[in-house]
Coordinates of C-alpha atoms in Angstrom, one line a residue:
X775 CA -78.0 93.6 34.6
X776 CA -80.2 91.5 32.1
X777 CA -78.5 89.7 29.1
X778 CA -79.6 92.6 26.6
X779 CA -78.0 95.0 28.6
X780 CA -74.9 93.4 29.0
X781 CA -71.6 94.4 27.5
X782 CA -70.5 93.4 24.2
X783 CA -67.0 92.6 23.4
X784 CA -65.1 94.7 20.1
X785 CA -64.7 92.2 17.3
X786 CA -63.0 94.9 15.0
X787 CA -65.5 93.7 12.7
X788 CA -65.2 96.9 10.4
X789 CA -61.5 96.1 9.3
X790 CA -62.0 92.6 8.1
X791 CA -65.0 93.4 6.3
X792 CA -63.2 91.9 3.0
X793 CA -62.1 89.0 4.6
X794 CA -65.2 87.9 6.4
X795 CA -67.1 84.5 5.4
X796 CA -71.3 84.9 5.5
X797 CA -73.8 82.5 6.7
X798 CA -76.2 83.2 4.6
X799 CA -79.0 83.3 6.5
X800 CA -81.0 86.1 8.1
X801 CA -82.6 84.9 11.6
X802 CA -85.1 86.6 13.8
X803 CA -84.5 86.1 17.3
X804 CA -85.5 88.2 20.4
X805 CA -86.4 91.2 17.9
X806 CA -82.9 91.1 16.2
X807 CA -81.7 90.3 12.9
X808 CA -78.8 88.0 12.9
X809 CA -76.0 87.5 10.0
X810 CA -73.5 85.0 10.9
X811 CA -70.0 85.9 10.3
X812 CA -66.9 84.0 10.8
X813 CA -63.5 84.0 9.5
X814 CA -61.7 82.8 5.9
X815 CA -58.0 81.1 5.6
X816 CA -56.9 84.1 3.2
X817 CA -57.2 82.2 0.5
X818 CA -56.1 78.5 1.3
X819 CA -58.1 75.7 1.8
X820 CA -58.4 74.1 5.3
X821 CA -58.0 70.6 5.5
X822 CA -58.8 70.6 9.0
X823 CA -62.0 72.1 8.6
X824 CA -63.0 69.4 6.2
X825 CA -67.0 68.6 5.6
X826 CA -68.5 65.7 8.3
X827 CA -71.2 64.4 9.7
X828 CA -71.2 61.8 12.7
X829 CA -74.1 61.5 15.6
X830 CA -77.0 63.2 16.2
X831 CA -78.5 66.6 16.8
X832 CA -79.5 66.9 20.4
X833 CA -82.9 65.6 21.3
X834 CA -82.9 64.2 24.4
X835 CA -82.4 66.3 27.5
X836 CA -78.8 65.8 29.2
X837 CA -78.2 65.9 32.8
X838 CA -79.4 68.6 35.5
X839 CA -76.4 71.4 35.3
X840 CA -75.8 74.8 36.6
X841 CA -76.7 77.7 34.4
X842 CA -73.5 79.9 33.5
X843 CA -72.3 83.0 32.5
X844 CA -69.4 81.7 30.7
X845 CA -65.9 82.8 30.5
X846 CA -63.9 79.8 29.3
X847 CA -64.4 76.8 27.4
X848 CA -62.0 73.7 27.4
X849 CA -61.6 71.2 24.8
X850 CA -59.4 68.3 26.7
X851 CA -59.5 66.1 23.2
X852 CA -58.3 69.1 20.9
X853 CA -55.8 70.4 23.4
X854 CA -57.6 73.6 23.3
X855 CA -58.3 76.2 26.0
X856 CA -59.5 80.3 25.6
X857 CA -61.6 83.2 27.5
X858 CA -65.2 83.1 26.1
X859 CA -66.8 87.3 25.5
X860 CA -70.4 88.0 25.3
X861 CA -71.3 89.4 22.4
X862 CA -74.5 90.6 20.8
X863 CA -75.4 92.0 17.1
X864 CA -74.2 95.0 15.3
X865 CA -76.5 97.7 13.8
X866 CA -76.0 96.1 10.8
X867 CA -77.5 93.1 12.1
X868 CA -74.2 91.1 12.1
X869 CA -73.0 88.8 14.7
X870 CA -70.2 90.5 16.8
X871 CA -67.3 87.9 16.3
X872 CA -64.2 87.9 18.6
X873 CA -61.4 89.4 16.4
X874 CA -58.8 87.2 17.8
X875 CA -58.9 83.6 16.5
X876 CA -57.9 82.4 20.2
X877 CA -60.9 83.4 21.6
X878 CA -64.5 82.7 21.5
X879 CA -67.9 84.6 21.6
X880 CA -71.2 83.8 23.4
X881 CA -74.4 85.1 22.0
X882 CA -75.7 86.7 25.0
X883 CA -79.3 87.2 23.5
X884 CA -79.6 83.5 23.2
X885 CA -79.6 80.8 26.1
X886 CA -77.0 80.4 29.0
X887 CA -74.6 77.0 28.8
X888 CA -76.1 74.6 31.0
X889 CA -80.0 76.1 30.7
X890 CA -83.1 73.8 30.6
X891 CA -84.2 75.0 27.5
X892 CA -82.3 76.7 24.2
X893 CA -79.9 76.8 22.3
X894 CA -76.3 78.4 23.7
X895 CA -74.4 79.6 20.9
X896 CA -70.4 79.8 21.0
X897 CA -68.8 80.7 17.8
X898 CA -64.8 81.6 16.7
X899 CA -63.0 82.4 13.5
X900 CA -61.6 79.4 12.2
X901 CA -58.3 81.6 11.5
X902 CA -57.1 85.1 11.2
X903 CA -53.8 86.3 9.7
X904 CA -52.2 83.0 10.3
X905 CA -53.5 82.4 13.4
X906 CA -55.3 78.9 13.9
X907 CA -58.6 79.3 16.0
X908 CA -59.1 77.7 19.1
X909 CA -62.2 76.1 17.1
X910 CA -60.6 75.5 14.2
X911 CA -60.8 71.5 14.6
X912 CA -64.1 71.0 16.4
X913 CA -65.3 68.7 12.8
X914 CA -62.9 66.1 14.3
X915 CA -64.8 65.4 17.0
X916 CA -66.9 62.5 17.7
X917 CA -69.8 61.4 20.2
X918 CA -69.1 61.6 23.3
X919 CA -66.0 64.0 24.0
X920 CA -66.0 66.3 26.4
X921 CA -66.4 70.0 26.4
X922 CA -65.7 72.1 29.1
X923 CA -67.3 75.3 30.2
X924 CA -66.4 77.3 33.2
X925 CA -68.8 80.7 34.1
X926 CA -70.5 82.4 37.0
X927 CA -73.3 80.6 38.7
X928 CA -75.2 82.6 41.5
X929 CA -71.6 84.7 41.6
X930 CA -69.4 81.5 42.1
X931 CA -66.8 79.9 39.9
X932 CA -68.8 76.7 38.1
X933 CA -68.0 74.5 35.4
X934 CA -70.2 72.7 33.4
X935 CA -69.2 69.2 31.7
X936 CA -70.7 68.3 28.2
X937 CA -70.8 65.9 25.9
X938 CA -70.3 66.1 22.0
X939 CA -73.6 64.1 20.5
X940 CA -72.6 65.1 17.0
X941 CA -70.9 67.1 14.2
X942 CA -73.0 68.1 11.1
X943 CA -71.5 70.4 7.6
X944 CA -74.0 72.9 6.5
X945 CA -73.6 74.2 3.4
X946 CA -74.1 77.9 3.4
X947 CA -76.6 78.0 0.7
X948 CA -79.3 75.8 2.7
X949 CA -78.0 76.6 6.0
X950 CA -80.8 75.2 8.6
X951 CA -80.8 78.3 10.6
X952 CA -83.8 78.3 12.4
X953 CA -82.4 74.7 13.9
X954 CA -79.2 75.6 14.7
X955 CA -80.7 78.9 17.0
X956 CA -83.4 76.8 18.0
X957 CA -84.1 78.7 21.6
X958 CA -87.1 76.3 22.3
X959 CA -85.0 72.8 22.0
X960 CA -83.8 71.0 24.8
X961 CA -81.0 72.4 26.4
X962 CA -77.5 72.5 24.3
X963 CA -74.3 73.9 22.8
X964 CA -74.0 74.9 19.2
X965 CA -70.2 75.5 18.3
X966 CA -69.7 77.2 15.1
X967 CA -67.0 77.9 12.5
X968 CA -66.5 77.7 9.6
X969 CA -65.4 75.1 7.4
X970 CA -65.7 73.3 4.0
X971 CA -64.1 74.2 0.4
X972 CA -62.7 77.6 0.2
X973 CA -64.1 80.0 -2.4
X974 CA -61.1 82.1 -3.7
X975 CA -62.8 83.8 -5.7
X976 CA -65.4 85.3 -2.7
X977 CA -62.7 84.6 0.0
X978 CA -65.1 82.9 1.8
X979 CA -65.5 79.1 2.9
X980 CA -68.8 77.6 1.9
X981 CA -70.0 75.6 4.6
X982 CA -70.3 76.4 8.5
X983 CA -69.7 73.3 11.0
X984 CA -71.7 73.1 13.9
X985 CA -71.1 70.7 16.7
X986 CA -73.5 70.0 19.4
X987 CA -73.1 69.0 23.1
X988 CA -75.4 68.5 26.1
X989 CA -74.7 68.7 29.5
X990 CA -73.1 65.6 31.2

């Protein structure tokens, strides 16, 4: 089955339509138009998802690792564990994101964890209806903590280690898109949420943070 024909998990996108924070950016990769979405705090700021900055975006290959089909990632610093679903892009040209907070979505059209080459996107809500996500404090981290991926590699159970090289804030409204899908950079995470000062009046944070990894 190739990665465009492969099944795309329900994010119950539809029902949360007033709730939903925007990236606002439009992105055109592998044909598709891309909007990202992910989740608000209803209406209360989140200290934990405060703006930072530390270390580097990847430029520098990491290590020789297996390429995955993920299914779970593991962060051993921020005591947090959950299933990883492919997802794809609505008609609408949204990003499908996971409806539950405790779990986290692959962008299947982008590049596998652990791949040469391109950028391997795994994005969460940063809450929903109380709920904390799983990636809800990934602008805490710093340089050189671990991040866990386990996924199928030639049909066997593999995990890949990697290694935080930095945190960046992006503020919605000069969101470097086009870097943070990059699918021609050296081989990398990109985990998403969002973060920064809540909007009340939108419902919507302003700023998405990314952070990077390579393999270890």
């Amino acid at each position: 089955m190739s990665e465009h024909a492969r099944p795309r998990a329900k994010s119950g996108f539809a029902a949360w339509i007033p709730f939903l924070c925007f990236l606002s950016a439009i992105l055109l990769v592998s044909g598709a138009a891309i909007t990202w979405v992910t989740a608000p705090n209803w209406g209360k700021h989140n200290a934990i998802a405060a703006p930072r900055d530390v270390g580097a975006v990847p430029s520098l290959q990491g290590a020789l690792a297996a390429l995955i089909s993920p299914y779970m990632i593991e962060i051993p610093r921020l005591k947090s564990k959950a299933p990883i679903v492919d997802v794809g892009t609505l008609a609408s040209g949204a990003l499908e994101i996971p409806a539950n907070p405790r779990t986290v979505g692959w962008w299947s059209h982008g590049a596998k964890p652990g791949a040469r080459k391109g950028t391997a996107i795994l994005a969460g809500h940063i809450n929903m209806s109380g709920v904390e996500g799983v990636l809800a404090r990934i602008g805490t981290l710093n340089p050189g903590d671990l991040v866990l991926v386990d996924g199928l590699h030639g049909g066997k159970h593999t995990q890949v280690k990697f290694k935080i090289t930095g945190v960046r804030t992006y503020a919605k409204k000069g969101l470097p898109y086009k870097e943070i899908f990059n699918q021609n950079s050296v081989g990398r995470l990109a985990i998403v949420t969002c973060g920064g000062p809540f909007d009340a009046s939108t419902g919507n944070y302003l700023d998405n943070i990314v952070a990077y990894a390579v393999p270890v």
